[in-house]
Coordinates of C-alpha atoms in Angstrom, one line a residue:
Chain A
X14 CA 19.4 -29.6 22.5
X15 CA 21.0 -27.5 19.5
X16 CA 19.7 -24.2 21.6
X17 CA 21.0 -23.3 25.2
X18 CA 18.4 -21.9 27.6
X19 CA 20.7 -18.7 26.8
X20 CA 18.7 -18.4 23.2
X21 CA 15.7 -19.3 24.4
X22 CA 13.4 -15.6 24.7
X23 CA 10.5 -17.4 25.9
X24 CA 12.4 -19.1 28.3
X25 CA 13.5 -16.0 29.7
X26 CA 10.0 -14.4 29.9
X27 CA 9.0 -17.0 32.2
X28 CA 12.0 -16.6 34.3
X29 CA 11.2 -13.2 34.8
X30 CA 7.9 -13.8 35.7
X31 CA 8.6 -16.2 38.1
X32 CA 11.1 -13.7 39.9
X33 CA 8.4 -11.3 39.7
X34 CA 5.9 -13.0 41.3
X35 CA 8.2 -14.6 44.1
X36 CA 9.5 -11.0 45.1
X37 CA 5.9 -10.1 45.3
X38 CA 5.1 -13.1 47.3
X39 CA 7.8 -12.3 49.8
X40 CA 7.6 -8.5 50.0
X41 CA 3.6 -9.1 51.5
X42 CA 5.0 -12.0 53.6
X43 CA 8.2 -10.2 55.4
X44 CA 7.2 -6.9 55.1
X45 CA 4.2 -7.7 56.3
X46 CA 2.0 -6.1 54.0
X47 CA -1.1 -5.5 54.5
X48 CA -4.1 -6.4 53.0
X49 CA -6.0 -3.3 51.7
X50 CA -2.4 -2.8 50.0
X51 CA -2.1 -6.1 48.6
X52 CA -2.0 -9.8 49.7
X53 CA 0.2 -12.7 48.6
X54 CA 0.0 -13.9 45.0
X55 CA -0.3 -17.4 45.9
X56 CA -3.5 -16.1 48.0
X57 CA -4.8 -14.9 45.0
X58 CA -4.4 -18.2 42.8
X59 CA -6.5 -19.7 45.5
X60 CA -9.2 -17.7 45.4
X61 CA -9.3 -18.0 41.6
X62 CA -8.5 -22.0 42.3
X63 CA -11.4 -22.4 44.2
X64 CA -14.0 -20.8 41.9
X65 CA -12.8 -21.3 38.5
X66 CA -16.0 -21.4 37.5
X67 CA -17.8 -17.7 38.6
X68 CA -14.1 -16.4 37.7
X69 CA -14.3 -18.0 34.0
X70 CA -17.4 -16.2 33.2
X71 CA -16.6 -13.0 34.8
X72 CA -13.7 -12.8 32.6
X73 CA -15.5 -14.1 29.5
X74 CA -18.1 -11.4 30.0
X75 CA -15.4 -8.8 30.3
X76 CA -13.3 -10.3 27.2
X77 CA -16.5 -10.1 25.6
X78 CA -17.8 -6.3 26.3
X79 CA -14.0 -5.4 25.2
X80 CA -13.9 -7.5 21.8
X81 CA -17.9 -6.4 20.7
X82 CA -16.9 -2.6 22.0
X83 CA -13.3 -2.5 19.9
X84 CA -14.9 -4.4 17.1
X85 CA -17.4 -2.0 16.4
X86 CA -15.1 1.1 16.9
X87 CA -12.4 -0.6 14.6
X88 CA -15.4 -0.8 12.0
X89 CA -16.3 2.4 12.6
X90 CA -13.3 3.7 12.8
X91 CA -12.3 2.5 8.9
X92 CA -15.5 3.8 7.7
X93 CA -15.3 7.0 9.1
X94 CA -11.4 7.3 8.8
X95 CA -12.2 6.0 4.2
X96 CA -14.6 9.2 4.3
X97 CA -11.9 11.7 6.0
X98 CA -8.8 9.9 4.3
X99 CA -10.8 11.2 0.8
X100 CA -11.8 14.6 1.8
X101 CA -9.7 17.4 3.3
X102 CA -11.7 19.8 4.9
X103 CA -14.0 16.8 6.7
X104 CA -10.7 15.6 8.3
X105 CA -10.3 19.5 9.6
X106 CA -13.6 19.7 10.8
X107 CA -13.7 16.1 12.6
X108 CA -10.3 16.1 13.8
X109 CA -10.3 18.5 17.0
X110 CA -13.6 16.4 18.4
X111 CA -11.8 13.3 18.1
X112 CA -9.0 14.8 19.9
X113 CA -11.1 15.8 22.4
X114 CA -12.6 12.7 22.6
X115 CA -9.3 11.2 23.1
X116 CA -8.0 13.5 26.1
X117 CA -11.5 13.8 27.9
X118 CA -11.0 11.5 31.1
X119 CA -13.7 9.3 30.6
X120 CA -14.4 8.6 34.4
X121 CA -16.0 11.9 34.4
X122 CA -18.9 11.5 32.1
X123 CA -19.8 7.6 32.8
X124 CA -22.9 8.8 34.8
X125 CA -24.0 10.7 32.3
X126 CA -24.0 7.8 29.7
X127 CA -25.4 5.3 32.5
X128 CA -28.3 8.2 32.7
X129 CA -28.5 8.1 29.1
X130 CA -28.3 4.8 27.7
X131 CA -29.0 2.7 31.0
X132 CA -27.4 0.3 33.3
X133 CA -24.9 -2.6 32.6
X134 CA -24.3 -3.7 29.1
X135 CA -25.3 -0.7 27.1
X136 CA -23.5 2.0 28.7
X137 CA -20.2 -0.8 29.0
X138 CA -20.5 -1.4 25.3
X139 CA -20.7 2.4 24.3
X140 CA -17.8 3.3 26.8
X141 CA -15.6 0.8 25.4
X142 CA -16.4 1.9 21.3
X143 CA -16.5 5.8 22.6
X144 CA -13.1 5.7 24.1
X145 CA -11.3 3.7 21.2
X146 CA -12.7 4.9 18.3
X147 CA -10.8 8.2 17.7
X148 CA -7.3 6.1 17.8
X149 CA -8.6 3.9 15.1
X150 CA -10.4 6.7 12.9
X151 CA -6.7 8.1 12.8
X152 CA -4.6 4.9 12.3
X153 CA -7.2 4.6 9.3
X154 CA -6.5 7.9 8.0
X155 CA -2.9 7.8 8.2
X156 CA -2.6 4.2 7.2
X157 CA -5.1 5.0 3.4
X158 CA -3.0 8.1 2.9
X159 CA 0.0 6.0 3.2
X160 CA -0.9 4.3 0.0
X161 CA 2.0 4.4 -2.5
X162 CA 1.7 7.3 -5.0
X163 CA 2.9 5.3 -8.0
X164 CA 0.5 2.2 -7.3
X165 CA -2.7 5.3 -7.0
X166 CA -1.4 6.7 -10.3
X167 CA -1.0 3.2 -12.0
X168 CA -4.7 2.6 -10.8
X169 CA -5.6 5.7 -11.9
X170 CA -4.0 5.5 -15.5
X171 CA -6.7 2.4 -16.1
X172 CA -9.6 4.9 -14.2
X173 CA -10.2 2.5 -11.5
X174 CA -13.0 3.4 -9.0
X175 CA -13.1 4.7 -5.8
X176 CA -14.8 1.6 -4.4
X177 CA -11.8 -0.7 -6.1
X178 CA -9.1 1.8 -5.1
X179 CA -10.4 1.5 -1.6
X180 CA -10.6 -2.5 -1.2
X181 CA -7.3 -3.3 -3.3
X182 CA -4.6 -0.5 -2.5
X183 CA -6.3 1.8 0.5
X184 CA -7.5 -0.6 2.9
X185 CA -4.3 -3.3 2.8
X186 CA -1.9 -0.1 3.0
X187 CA -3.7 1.2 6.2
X188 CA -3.8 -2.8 7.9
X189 CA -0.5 -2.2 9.7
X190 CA -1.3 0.6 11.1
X191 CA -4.8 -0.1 11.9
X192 CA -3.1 -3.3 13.8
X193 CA -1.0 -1.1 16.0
X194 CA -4.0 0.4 16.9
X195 CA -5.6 -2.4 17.1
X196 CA -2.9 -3.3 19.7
X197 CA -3.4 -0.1 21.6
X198 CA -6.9 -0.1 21.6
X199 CA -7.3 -3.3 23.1
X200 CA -5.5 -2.5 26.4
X201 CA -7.1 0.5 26.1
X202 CA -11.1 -1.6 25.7
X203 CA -10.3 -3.5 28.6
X204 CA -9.7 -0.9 31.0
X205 CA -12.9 1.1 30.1
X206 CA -14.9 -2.3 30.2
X207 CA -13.6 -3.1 33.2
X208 CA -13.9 0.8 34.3
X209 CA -17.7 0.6 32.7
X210 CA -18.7 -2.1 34.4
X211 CA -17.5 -1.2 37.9
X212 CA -19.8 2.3 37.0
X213 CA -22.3 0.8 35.5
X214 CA -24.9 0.1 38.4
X215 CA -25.5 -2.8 37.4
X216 CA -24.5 -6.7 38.6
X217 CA -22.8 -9.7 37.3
X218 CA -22.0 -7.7 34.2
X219 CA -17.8 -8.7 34.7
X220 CA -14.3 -8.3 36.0
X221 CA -14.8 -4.8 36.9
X222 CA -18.4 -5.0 38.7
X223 CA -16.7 -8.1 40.4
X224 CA -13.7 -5.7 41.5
X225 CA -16.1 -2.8 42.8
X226 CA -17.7 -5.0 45.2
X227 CA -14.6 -6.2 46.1
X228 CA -13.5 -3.0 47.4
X229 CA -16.4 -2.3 49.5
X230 CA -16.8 -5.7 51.1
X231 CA -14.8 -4.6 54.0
X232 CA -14.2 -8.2 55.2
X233 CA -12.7 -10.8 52.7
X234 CA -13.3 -8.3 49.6
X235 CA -9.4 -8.2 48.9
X236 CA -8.9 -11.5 47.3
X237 CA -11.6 -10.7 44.9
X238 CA -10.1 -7.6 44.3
X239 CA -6.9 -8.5 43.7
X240 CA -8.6 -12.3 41.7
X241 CA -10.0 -9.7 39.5
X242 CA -7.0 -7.8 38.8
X243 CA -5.4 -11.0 37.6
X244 CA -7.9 -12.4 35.6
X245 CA -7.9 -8.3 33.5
X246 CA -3.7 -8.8 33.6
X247 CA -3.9 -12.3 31.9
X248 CA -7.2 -11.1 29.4
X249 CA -4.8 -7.8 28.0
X250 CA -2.2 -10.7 27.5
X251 CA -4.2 -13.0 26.2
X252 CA -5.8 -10.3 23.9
X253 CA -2.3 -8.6 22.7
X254 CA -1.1 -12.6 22.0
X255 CA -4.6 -12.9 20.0
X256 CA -3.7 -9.4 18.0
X257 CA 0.0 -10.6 17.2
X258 CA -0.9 -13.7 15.9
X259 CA -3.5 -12.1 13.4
X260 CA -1.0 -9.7 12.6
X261 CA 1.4 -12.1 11.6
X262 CA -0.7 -14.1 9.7
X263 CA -2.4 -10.8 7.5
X264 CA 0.5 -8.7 7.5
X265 CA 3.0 -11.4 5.9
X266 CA 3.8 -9.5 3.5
X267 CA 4.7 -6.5 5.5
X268 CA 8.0 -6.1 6.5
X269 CA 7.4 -5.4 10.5
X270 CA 6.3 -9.2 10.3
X271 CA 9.2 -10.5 8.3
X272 CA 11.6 -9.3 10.7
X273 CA 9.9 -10.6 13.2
X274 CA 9.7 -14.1 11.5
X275 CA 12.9 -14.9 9.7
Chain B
X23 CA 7.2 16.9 -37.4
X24 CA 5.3 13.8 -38.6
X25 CA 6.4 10.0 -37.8
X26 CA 8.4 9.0 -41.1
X27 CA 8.5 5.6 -40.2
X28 CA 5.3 4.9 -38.9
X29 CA 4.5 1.6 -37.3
X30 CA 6.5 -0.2 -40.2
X31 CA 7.7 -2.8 -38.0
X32 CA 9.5 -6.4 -38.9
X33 CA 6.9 -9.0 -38.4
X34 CA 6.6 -11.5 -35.4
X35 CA 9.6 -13.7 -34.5
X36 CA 9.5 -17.0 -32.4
X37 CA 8.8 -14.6 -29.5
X38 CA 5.4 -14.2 -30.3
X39 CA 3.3 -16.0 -26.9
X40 CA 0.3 -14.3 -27.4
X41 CA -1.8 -13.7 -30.8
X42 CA -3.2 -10.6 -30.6
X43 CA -6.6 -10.0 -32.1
X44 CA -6.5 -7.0 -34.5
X45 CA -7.7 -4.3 -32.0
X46 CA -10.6 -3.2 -34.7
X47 CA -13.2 -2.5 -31.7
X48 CA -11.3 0.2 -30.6
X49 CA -12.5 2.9 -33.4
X50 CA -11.9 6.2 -32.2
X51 CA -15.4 8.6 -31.7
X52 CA -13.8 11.5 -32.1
X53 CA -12.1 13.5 -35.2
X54 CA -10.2 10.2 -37.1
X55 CA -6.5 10.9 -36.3
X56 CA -4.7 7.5 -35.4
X57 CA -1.8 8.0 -32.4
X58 CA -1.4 10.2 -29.9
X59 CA -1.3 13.9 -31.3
X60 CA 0.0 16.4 -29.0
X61 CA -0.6 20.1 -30.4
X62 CA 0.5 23.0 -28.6
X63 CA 0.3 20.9 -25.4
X64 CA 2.1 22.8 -22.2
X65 CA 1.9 23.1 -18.6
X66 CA 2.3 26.1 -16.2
X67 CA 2.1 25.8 -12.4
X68 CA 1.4 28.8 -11.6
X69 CA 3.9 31.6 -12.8
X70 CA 6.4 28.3 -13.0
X71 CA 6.2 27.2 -16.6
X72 CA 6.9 23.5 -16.9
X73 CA 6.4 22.4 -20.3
X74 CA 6.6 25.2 -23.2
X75 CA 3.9 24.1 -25.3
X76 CA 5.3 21.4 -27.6
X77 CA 3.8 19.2 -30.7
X78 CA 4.6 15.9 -31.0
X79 CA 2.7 12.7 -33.0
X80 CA 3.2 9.0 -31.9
X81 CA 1.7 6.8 -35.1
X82 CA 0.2 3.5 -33.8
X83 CA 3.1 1.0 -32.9
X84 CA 6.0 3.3 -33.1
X85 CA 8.1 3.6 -30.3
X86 CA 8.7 7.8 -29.2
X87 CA 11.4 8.4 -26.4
X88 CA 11.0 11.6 -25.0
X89 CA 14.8 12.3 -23.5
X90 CA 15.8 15.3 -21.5
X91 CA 17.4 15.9 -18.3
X92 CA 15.2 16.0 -15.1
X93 CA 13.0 18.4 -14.2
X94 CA 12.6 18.9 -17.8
X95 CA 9.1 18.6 -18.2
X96 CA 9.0 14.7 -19.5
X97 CA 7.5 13.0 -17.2
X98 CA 5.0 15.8 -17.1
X99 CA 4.1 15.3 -20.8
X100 CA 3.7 11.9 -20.0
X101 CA 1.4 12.4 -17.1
X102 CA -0.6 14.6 -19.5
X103 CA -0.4 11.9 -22.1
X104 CA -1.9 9.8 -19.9
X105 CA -4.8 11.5 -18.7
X106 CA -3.4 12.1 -15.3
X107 CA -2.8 15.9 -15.8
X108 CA -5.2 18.1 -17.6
X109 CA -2.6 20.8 -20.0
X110 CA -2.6 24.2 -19.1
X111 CA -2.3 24.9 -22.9
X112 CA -3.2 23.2 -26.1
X113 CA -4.5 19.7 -26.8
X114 CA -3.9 16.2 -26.7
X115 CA -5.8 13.4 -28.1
X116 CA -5.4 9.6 -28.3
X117 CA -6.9 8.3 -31.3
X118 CA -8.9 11.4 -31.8
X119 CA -10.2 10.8 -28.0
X120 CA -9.3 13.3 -25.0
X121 CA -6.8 11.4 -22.8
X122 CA -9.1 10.8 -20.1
X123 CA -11.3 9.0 -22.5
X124 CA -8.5 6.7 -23.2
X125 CA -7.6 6.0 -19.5
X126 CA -11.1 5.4 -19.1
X127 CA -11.4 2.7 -22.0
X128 CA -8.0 1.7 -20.9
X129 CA -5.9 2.4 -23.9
X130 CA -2.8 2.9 -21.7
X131 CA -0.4 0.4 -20.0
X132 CA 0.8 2.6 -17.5
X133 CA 4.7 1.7 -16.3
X134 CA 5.8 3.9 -13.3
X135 CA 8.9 4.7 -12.2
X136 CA 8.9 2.5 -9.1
X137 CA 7.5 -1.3 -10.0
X138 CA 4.7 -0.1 -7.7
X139 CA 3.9 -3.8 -6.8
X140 CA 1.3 -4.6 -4.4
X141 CA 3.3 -6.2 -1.3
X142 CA 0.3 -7.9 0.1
X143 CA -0.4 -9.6 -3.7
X144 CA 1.3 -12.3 -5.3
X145 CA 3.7 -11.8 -8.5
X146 CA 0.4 -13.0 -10.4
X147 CA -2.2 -11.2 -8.5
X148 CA -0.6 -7.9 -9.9
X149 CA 0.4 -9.1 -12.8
X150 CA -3.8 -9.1 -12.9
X151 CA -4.0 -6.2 -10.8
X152 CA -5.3 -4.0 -14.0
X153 CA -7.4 -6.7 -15.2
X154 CA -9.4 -6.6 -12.2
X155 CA -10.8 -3.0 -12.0
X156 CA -12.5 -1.4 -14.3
X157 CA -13.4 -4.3 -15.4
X158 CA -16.1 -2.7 -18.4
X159 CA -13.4 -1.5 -20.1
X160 CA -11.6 -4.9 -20.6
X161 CA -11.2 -6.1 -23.7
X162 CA -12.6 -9.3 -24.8
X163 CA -9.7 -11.0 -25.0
X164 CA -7.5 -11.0 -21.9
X165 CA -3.9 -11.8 -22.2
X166 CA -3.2 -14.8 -19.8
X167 CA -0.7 -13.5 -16.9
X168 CA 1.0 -16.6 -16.5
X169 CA 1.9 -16.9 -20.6
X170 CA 3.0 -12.7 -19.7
X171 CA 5.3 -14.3 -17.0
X172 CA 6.9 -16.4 -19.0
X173 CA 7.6 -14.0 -21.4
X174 CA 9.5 -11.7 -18.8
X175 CA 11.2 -15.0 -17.6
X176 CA 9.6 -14.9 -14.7
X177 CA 8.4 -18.6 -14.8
X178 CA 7.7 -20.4 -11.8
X179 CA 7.5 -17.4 -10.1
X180 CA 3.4 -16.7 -10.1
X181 CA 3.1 -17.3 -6.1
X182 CA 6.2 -15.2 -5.4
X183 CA 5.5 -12.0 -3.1
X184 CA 7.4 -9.0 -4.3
X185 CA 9.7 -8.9 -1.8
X186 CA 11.5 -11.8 -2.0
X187 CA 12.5 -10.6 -5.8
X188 CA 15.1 -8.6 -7.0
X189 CA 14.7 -4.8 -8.2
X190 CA 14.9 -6.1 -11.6
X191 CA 12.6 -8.5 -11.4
X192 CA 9.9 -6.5 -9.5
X193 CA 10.0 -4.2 -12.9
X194 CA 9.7 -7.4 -15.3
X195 CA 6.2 -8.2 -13.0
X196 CA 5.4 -4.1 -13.9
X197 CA 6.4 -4.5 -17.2
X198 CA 3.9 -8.0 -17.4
X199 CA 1.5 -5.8 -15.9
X200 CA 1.4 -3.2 -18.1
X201 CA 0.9 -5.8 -21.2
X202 CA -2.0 -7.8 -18.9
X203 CA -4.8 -4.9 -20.3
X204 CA -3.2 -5.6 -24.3
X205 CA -3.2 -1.7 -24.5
X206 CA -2.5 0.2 -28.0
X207 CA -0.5 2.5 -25.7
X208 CA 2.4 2.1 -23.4
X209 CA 3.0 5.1 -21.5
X210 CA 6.8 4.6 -18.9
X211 CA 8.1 7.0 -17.1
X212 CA 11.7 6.1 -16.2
X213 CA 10.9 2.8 -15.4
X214 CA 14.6 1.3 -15.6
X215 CA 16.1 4.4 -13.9
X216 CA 16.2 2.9 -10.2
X217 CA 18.5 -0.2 -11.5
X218 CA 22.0 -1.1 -12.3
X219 CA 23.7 -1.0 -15.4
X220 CA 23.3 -4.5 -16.2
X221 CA 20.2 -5.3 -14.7
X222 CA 18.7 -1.8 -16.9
X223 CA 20.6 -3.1 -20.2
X224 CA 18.8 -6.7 -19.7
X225 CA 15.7 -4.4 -19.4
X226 CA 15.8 -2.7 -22.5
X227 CA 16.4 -5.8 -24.6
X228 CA 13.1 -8.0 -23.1
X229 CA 10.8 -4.6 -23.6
X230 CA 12.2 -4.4 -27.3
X231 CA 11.5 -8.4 -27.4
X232 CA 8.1 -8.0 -25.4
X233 CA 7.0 -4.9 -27.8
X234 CA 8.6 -6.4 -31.1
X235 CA 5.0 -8.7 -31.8
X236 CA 2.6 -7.1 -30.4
X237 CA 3.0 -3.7 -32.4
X238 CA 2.2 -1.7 -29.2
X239 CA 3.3 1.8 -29.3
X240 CA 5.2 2.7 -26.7
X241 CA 6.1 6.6 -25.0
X242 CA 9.1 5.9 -22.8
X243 CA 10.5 8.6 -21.0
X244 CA 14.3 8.4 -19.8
X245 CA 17.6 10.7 -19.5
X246 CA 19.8 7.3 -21.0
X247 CA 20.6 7.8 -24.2
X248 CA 21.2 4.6 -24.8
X249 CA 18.0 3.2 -23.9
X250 CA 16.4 6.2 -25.9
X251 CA 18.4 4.7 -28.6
X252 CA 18.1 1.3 -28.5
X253 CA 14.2 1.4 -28.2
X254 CA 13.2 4.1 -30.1
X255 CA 11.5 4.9 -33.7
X256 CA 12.2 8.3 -32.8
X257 CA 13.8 10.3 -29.7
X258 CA 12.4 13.8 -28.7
X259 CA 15.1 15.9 -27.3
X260 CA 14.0 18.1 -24.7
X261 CA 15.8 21.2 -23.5
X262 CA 16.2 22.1 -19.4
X263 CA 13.3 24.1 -17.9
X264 CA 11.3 25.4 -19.1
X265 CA 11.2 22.1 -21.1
X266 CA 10.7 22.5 -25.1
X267 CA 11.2 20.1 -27.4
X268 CA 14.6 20.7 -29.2
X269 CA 14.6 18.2 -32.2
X270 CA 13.2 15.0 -32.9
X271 CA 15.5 12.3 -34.3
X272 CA 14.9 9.8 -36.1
X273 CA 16.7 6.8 -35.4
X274 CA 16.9 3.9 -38.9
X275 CA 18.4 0.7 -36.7
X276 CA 16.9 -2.1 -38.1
X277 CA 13.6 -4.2 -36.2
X278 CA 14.0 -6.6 -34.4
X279 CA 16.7 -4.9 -32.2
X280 CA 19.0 -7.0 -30.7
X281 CA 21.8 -6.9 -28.1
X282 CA 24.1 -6.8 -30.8
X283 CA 23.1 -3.6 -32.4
X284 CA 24.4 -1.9 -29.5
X285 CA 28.0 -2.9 -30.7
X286 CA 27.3 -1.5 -34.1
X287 CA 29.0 1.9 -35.3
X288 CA 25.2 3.4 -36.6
X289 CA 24.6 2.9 -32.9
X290 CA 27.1 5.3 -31.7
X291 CA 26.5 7.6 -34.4
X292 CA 22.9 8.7 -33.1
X293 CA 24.1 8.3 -29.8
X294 CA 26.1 10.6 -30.4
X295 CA 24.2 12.9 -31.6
X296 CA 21.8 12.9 -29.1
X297 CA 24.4 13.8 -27.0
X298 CA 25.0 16.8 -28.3
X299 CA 21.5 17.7 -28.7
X300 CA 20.9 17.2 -24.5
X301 CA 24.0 18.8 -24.1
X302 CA 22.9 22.1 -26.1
X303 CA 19.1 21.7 -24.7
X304 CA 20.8 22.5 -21.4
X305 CA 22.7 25.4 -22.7
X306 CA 26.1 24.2 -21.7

């Protein structure tokens, strides 16, 4: 009891989500709200009360296409960003198509990948590595040429290698900014996988194929629209929790984390 | 402008943690010349000239400070010295070897100006940091880091990260570093320059301790003149920009040196003159 409620910031955070969700509940129910707009909240936990089941492995599926899809672009994206951190005129050259990459709205091209690589899981998987992988590429390159001058000389002055240089000073030095990223290109995954698997003409492939039908059952599609916007809300939480807490337990060292901790 | 007093050093005192093996498997493959010869080494960027090509010998265990004000060209010397920097004139060698040779086979305990500590490694992971890599150049026998630690009192401090020490103890985890790869060479380049007073006198006096046994040679670059003083066989004066060298001193304290000698009149005397050698180097 040595801490008030008053100290307590998680406290708070649920306060606030409480008042959130009642103001919701009663803007619907005395406004009168309707339904293609939105419906109640508590309306919503039923749905996703009654069929925990088909709503578990929707999500799961859609947790999954994000995490394989950021995964491989976070790979790629260190690989790629080691070869353009070490060479100049690469960078130049790569640069712009990442931008462009970056800015292109991805909802215009989906058919064309679905064309291309086929329906459902392929086309969600690409979407979701396509779409984050230039953010990465450049938290990788600014985070390696970050490494501190007088710990690359030092290394140097015993002619370490590249491949050493790399695993002991570049790759550490570029971890907190590959975890902001990281951050970022989580909430970033999810909404293409959800996106990707609403276009990707295929079924039962997640949250996003689930919300699609929603919208064009006419009938009693709205709670599974709206079920399936809750389930995505509480996965980008669940998956920036899941970031932090890695964070905080590689980046120790780094003093983001120790402010955060002490 | 030969050493006179080459690496005539008093013998090992109680300090002496580490036995080093006689580094005989270290014969040079080039022209036989012991040391570090600088000849007509300089360094022009451009039209900017950096370093006016200077000569300079460091004999095998002496200590050569190489005092100037900044932007005199020192740390460039050094840098060039070590390898790092290919001269624009002239030639260096390190035991008869070019200096990237010597980097290569790790002759040189390199001491930057910042501690340059890993943050993400332990005090004892980089006290092994140089140990690790180049791992074919290693000699046969490694110094242990832990006996290194105790000898910069850091004791009991081998799980430590770097930031939760102080700046002067981040450079006595540099300076253990820099004798993990039991180099010939020690090449620092202002490494006490970031501390206090205090801290950067206690500095001085546990390198002279740390370098006292092990007959390392040392090139230490600084603007104190005390430090250059109290560590060195001989000081190199160098002049503002374009650097030159102006004189070399020699400097007869007696080995080991001790706190004490920094009380004693012989002490001020070089001082001194050093002073006035900086002072007309800089043409004021």
């Amino acid at each position: 009891m040595s801490r008030t409620v008053r100290q307590r910031p998680a406290a708070w955070a649920v306060i606030g989500l409480v008042l959130f969700t009642l103001t919701w509940e009663l803007w619907v129910r005395l406004a009168d709200v309707k339904p293609f707009i939105t419906i109640e909240p508590s309306r919503i936990a039923g749905e996703l009360a009654d069929n925990p089941r088909f709503w578990l492995g929707q999500t799961w599926l859609t947790a999954w296409h994000t995490m394989v899809g950021v995964g491989v672009a976070l790979a790629l994206g260190v690989v790629v960003g080691a070869v353009l951190a070490a060479a100049r005129p690469v960078e130049w050259a790569v640069q712009p198509v990442l931008v462009l990459v970056m800015v292109t709205p991805w909802v215009a091209y989906i058919t064309s990948v679905v064309n291309w690589l086929g329906a459902g899981t392929p086309t969600i998987l690409f979407m979701v590595s396509f779409v984050t992988f230039p953010p990465m590429v450049f938290a990788a390159v600014q985070g390696m040429r970050s490494a501190d001058v007088a710990a690359r000389e030092l290394l140097a002055s015993v002619d370490a290698g590249r491949r050493e240089v790399f695993w002991r000073l570049r790759l550490p030095s570029a971890l907190p900014s590959l975890f902001t990223a990281l951050r970022f290109g989580t909430g970033l995954g999810l909404a293409a996988a959800y996106f990707s698997e609403g276009g990707s003409v295929a079924s039962g492939v997640g949250l996003g194929e689930v919300g699609r039908r929603g919208t064009q059952n006419q009938g009693g599609g709205y709670p599974i629209v709206w079920g399936s916007i809750v389930c995505a809300a509480i996965l980008g939480v669940l998956f920036l929790v899941g970031v932090n807490l890695l964070e905080r337990r590689v980046l120790r060292w780094h003093s983001s984390q120790r402010a955060a901790t002490s | 402008m030969t050493s006179p007093n080459g690496p005539g050093k008093a013998t090992a005192g109680q300090g002496d943690i580490t036995t080093q093996p006689i580094r005989s498997g270290r014969v040079s493959t080039g022209t036989d010349v012991r040391g570090i010869s600088v000849s007509g080494a300089g360094k022009r960027f451009g039209t900017l000239e950096a370093l006016t090509p200077v000569d300079l010998h460091v004999a095998p265990g002496e200590v050569v400070t190489l005092l100037g004000p900044s932007g005199c060209g020192k740390t460039t010397l050094l840098r060039m010295i070590a390898g790092l920097e290919p001269p624009t004139d002239g030639a260096i060698t390190v035991d008869g070897d070019d200096p990237v040779a010597a980097r290569s086979a790790k002759r040189f305990g390199f001491v930057p100006q910042s501690p340059a500590l890993l943050p993400w490694r332990s005090v004892e992971a980089n006290v092994r940091l140089l140990q690790e890599v180049n791992r074919a150049a290693n000699p046969a026998a490694l110094p242990d880091p832990l006996a290194l630690l105790d000898a910069v009192g850091l004791t009991g401090f081998r799980s430590a990260m770097p930031h939760e020490l102080s700046g002067g103890m981040q450079q006595r985890v540099a300076l253990a570093r820099a004798f993990a790869l039991d180099a010939p060479y020690l090449l620092m380049d202002e490494p006490f320059a970031a501390l206090d007073e205090i801290t950067r006198a206690d500095m001085r006096h546990l390198l002279a301790e740390l370098c006292e046994p092990r007959n390392t040679a040392v090139v230490f670059v600084t603007h104190s003149i005390a430090e250059a003083v109290f560590l060195s066989d001989r000081v190199a004066v160098l002049s503002a920009r374009p650097g030159r060298i102006v004189e070399v001193v020699d400097v007869d304290l007696p080995r080991p040196r001790t706190a004490d000698l920094e009380d004693d009149p012989r002490f001020f005397t070089i001082e001194t003159q050093l002073r006035r050698l900086l002072h007309e180097g800089s043409g004021r």
